Amino acid sequence: MAKKNMIAMILAGGQGSRLSPMTKVMCKPAVSFGGKYRIIDFALSNCSNSGIDTVGILTQFKPQALNSHIGIGSPWDLDRVHGGVDMLPPYMSEQGGDWYKGTANAVYQNLNFMDQYDPEYVLILSGDHIYKMDYRKMLKEHISRDAAATIAVIQVPLEEASRFGIMNTDENGVIEEFEEKPKNPKSTLASMGIYIFTYKELREYLIKDAMDPDSDYDFGKNIIPNMLNDGKKMIAHKFEGYWKDVGTISSYWEANMDLLKVDNDVQLFDRSWNLYTSTKVRPSQMIGEDAKIEDSVITEGCVVEGEVINSILFPGVKIEKDARVVNSIIMENVTIESNVIVNKAIILEKSVIKANNVIGNGDDIAVIEANTVVEPNYGGVANN
Amino acid sequence: MIKDYMAVINLSENENDIRSLTTNRPIASVPVASRFRVIDFILSNIVNSGITNVGVFSASNSRSLVDHVGDGKPWDLNRKNDGLFLFTHGLDELVNYDSRLLKNNMEYLFRSKSTNVVLASSYMIANIDLADVVRAHETSGCDVTAVYTEVDDADKNFQNCFTFEVDSRTKRVTDVGKNIGFGKKANICMEIFLLKKEFLIDILYKSAHSSRHSSLYNAIFDQLENITINAYKFDGYVACINSIASYYRANMDMLKTPVREELFCSERLVYTKIKDEPPTIYVKGSKASNSLIADGCIIKGTIKNSVIGRFVEIEEGAEVENCIILQNVKILKGAKIKNVIIDKNVTVKEDAELKGNSSFPLVIEKKNLISGIR
């Protein structure tokens, strides 16, 4: 098979338990986001827009929704003769088989997949981050600095730094120390979980790591520190722009709300860096006679007769007359009947909020699970 | 699901009264209903009935059609066996255009394994269950089945369409005419025909070099003495896109919930090409009412009773009323437009005022990306 310069491996096995109940039936990368996307669309579209045509997606936890979303990868132009997209779940072999024991182990178990492309470089991505990034710039720095590994980093506020993996670098951006969630962070450069490795080096360290019975088989905890200890040259690639790990209900809600401005930080409307997704065909959105819409993002198949303020509607949502939706995320095929107030809520797929209801109190984020029918006089506030 | 049928879409359609929208494209690829194209409807009807072999025969000016239809993937017609076949070779002579176009590609008809053909035009928009037409055709035992709709606005709509006299007892077509807009009531031929492939081939040989027929359909109707034509009455919504006025009306019909639900919310979906646009954003201060709006738009102004295509921007203070706006149009600050059809890529300058009449809407033609004029 033709040799590839760089291939991407996307870690998409995450359970995302803190995003429950959204992750009740699907892994975190498959969770819907931003009106018509799923979280993994960001990483996949970045690959496609960066000219990466070979992508392996490492799955483990509840992969069905993700599998059918990705299909053969045609929405991202990844249905290729050489390369394209491959779903890589754990598998059995003559020696038995194993679940993926960690991020590094997942990639290790797919060495044969990477070997067949004989790549110079491998890009390791996380399938659950919201950002637009040109990986070509990162690769350019990796090559010009002759690094063994390059880690994308972003400035975070000092008070939040202890939630991240923090890179301590010299003045040239060479990483001297890596601390996972440090109590007293020495720097504010947080790892974005995006790595470019020179494949030769990565291969060696993955094999070594797999032999170590005490390892956590994790990039952040094992591979990166091991390479640092051996004095490998590792570079921090500074990224400026929007990046968000939507790990919790509140960060998920915030990241969605970030989209509600035309020149939002995610640059959703920037057509030079399109976001691709797999879409079902639907008619355009119908805005009724008495509808009132402010600072909201609405998509195909929606019918809006009521009021929508500061909210995101996914495809096929119906907002009936005299319903009021504020600061909320309404997922695919939800119906909000008349005389309902939805205030700061996330309503999951195919639920119906019957007439004369109040969902959410405007403080905590209320979450209504998928396929729920909320009868009238529900009792005021739904909570997660 | 029907078996043993293939489909032939005949795009030699009369553009005389819709020229300002068809200078760059055939009627089949004129954008309609905010995010669809005219041909999406007949293509989806065909595919939804289970037919997997579709030949599209287009006259010249096919760039936009080829771009839209592509390899047929949105209609699931990118098949290894059968699938979509596009025939877009222009002919120099316009006499018997459609018959000759088909006859020149006769090998396609011979190669296809199906015994029967659904022959149809694109400019009649409807969501029709062709499987039911096939059932009716097969029980009728007739040589041909032709679909028609009974209308009571033939004086305003369906100009120049074929009309049928139908025997109320036998449900056979007894005479064929043309609608010249004299009466209100008429049986309008929807230009969907079911017939044996053999019969179609026979007609093609006969008519292609005859000077008698102006079109393939005329050649079929010319056989009325010798064959039986079963009339299948379709009771659903039909829009006929053959003039600016009817195009405007059809788009406005889409604002009516029953029409929209019949066309788009049945089990038989209408498919179209995917464009990867972001959702539409409504900014504070915008006001949209009774409008059909595609994705990718940025709405800051006022929209009323309008149909808006993809990637349209309506700036602050702009007012859009009773308009059909196609893809990539920008309406700048303070512009006021009413009863206007704006074709793709046009920018309406700040504070500009454009006004048409609801029966004679103003048409702003597509901005040509090459010349960059206007």
XYZ file of C-alpha atoms in Angstrom, chain A residues 29-46 48-49 65-66 68-71 73-78 268 273-281 299-300 314-315 332, chain B residues 35 73 273-279 295:
57
model
C -17.864 11.464 20.695
C -21.271 10.506 19.265
C -23.178 12.974 21.451
C -25.044 15.624 19.443
C -23.672 19.145 19.492
C -24.294 22.574 18.027
C -27.606 22.066 16.241
C -26.641 19.489 13.650
C -23.316 17.982 14.589
C -21.890 15.290 16.777
C -18.851 16.012 18.921
C -16.505 13.860 16.803
C -17.338 15.945 13.708
C -14.874 18.581 14.914
C -11.869 16.246 14.977
C -12.950 14.521 11.758
C -13.571 17.776 9.887
C -10.229 19.113 11.102
C -10.413 16.382 6.371
C -9.671 20.107 6.116
C -24.430 5.300 17.214
C -20.884 6.323 16.325
C -23.701 4.489 11.937
C -22.779 8.177 12.071
C -19.345 7.582 10.533
C -20.448 4.974 7.979
C -16.790 8.410 6.022
C -18.198 10.084 2.924
C -19.447 13.247 4.724
C -15.803 13.999 5.602
C -14.565 12.942 2.180
C -12.934 9.972 3.901
C -19.124 27.901 12.977
C -13.048 25.575 7.449
C -16.319 23.734 7.024
C -17.695 21.404 9.608
C -18.960 18.217 8.029
C -21.491 15.812 9.403
C -23.788 13.073 8.257
C -27.239 14.565 7.727
C -30.645 13.173 7.015
C -32.609 15.032 4.394
C -31.729 23.970 11.663
C -33.563 21.858 9.079
C -31.607 20.380 16.490
C -33.304 18.981 13.343
C -33.533 16.084 17.420
C -33.376 23.964 -0.371
C -25.697 9.431 -4.253
C -27.819 17.204 -2.530
C -26.198 17.881 0.849
C -24.250 21.134 1.108
C -22.720 21.023 4.627
C -24.072 24.354 5.735
C -24.076 25.278 9.431
C -27.458 25.852 11.074
C -29.638 26.354 6.799
